[in-house]
mmCIF file of C-alpha atoms in Angstrom:
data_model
loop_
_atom_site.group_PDB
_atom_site.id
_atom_site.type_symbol
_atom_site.label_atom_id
_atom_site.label_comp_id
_atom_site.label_asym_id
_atom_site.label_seq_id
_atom_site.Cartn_x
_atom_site.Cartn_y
_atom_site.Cartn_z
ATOM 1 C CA UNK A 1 236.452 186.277 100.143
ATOM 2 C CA UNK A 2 237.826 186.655 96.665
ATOM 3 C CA UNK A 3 241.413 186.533 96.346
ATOM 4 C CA UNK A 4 244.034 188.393 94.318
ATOM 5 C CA UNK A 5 246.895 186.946 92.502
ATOM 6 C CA UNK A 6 249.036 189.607 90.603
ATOM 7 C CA UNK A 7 251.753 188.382 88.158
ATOM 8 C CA UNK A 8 253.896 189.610 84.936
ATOM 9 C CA UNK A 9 256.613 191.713 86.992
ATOM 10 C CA UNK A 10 259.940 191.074 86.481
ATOM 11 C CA UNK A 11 263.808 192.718 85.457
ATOM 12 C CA UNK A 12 263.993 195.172 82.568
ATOM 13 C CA UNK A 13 266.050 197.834 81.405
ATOM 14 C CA UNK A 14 265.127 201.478 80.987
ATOM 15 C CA UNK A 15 262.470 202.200 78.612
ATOM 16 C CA UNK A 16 261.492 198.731 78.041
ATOM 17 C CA UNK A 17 257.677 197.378 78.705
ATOM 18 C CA UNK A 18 255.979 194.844 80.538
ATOM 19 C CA UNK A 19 252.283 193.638 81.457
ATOM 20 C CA UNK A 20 251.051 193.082 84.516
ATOM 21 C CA UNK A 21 248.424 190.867 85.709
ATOM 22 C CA UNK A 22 245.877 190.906 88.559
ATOM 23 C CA UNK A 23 243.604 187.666 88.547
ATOM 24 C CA UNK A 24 240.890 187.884 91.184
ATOM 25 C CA UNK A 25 239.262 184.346 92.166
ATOM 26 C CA UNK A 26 235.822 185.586 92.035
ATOM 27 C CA UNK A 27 233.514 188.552 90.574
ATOM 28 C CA UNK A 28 235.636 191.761 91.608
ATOM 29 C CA UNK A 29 233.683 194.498 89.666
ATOM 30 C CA UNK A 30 230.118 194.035 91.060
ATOM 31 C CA UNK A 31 232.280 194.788 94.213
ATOM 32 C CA UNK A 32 234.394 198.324 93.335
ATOM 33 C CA UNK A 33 235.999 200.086 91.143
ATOM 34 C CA UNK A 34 239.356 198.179 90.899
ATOM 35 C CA UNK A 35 243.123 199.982 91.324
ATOM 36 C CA UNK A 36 246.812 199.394 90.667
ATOM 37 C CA UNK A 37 248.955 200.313 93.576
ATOM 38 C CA UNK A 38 252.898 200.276 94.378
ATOM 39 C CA UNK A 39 254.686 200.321 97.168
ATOM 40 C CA UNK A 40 258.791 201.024 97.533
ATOM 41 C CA UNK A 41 260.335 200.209 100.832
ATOM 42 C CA UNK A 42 259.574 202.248 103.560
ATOM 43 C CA UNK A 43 257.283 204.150 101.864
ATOM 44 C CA UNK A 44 253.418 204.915 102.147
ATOM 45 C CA UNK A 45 251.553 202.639 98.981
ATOM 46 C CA UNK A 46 250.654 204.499 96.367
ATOM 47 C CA UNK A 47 247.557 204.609 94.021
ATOM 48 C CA UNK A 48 248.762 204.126 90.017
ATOM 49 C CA UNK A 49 245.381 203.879 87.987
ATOM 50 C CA UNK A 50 241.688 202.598 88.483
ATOM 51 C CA UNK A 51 239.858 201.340 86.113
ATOM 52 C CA UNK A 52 235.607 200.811 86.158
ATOM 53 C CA UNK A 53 233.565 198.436 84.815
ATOM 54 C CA UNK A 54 232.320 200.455 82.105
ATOM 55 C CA UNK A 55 236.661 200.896 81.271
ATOM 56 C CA UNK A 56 236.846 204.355 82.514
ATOM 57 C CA UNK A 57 240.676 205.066 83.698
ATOM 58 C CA UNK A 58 242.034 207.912 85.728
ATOM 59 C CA UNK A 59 246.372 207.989 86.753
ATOM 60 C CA UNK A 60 248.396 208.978 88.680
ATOM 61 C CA UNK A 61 250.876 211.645 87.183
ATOM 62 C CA UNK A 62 254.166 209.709 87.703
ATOM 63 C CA UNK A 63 252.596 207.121 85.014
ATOM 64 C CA UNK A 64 249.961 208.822 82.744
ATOM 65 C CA UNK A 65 250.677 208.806 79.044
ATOM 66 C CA UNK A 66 253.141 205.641 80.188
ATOM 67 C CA UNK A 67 251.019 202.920 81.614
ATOM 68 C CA UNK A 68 247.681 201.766 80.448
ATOM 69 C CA UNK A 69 244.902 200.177 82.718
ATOM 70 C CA UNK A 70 242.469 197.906 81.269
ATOM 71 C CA UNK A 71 239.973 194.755 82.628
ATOM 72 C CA UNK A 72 238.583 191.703 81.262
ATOM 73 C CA UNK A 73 235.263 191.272 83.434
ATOM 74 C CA UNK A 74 234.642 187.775 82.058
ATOM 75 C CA UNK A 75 237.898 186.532 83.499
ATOM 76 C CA UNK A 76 237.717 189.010 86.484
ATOM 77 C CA UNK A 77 241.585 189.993 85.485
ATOM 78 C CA UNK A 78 242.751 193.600 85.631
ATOM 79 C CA UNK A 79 246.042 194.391 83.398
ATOM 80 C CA UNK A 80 248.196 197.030 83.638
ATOM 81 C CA UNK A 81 250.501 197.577 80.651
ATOM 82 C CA UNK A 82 253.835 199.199 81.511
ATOM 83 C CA UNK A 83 255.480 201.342 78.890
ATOM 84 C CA UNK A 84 259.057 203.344 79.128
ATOM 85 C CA UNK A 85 259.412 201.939 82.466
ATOM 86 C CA UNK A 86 261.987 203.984 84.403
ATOM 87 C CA UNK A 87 264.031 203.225 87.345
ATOM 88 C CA UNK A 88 261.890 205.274 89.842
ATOM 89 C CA UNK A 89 258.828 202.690 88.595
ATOM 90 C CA UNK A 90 261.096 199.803 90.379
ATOM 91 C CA UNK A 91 258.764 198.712 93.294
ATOM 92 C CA UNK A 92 256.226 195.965 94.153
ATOM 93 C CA UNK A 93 253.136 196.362 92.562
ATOM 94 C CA UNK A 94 249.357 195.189 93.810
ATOM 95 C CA UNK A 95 245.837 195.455 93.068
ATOM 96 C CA UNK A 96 243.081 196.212 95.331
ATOM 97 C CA UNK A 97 239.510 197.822 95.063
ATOM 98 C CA UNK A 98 239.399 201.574 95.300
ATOM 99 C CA UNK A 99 238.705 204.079 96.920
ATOM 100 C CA UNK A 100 238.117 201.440 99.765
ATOM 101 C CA UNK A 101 240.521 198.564 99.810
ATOM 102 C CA UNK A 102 238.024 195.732 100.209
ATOM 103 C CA UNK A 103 239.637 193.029 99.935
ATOM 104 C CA UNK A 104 243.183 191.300 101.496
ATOM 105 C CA UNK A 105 245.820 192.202 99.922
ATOM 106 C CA UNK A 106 247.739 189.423 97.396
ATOM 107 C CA UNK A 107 251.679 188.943 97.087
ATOM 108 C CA UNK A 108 252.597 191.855 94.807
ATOM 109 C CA UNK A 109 254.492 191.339 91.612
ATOM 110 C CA UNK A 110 258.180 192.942 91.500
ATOM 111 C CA UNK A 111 259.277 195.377 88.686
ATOM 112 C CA UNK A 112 262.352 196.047 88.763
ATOM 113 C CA UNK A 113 263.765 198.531 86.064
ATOM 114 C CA UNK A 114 267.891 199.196 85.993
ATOM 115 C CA UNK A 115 270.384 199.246 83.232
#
């Protein structure tokens, strides 16, 4: 089964940017459309943006106009670029197919935004 690796979080203050990175190990968009997702502690994991083969996006409203979903299908990587991160973004973040999570879920990369 292809695997997810997701990478690029890290510590930032306020208003700053950063670019995530979701490598899969094998072909990912012959399989589904392909989704960011967070999830805070204790809470239910949220859907952030999808993004299709053909590079059509959709957001959620906490992000839009802030973050920016993109792929590269040659290197089966899906990017999400973080900007004006706020302190309500702090959470791990994953990838996954969408609408149907398909595959197992990788480690998550931590964003953590506070001044």
């Amino acid at each position: 089964q292809v695997q997810l690796a997701e990478s690029g979080g890290g510590l930032v203050q306020p208003g700053a940017s950063l670019r995530l990175s979701c490598a899969a190990s094998g072909e990912i968009f012959s399989i589904s459309v392909m989704g960011w997702y967070r999830q805070a502690p204790g809470k239910q994991r949220e859907l952030v943006a999808t993004v299709t083969y053909e590079g059509f996006t959709r957001y959620a409203d906490s992000v839009k106009g802030r973050f920016a979903i993109s792929e590269d299908s040659a290197k089966n990587t899906v990017y999400l670029q973080m900007n004006d991160l706020k302190p309500e973004d702090t959470t791990v973040y994953y990838c996954n197919t969408w609408p149907t999570v398909q595959l197992s879920w990788g480690q998550g990369t931590q964003v953590a935004v506070s001044s």
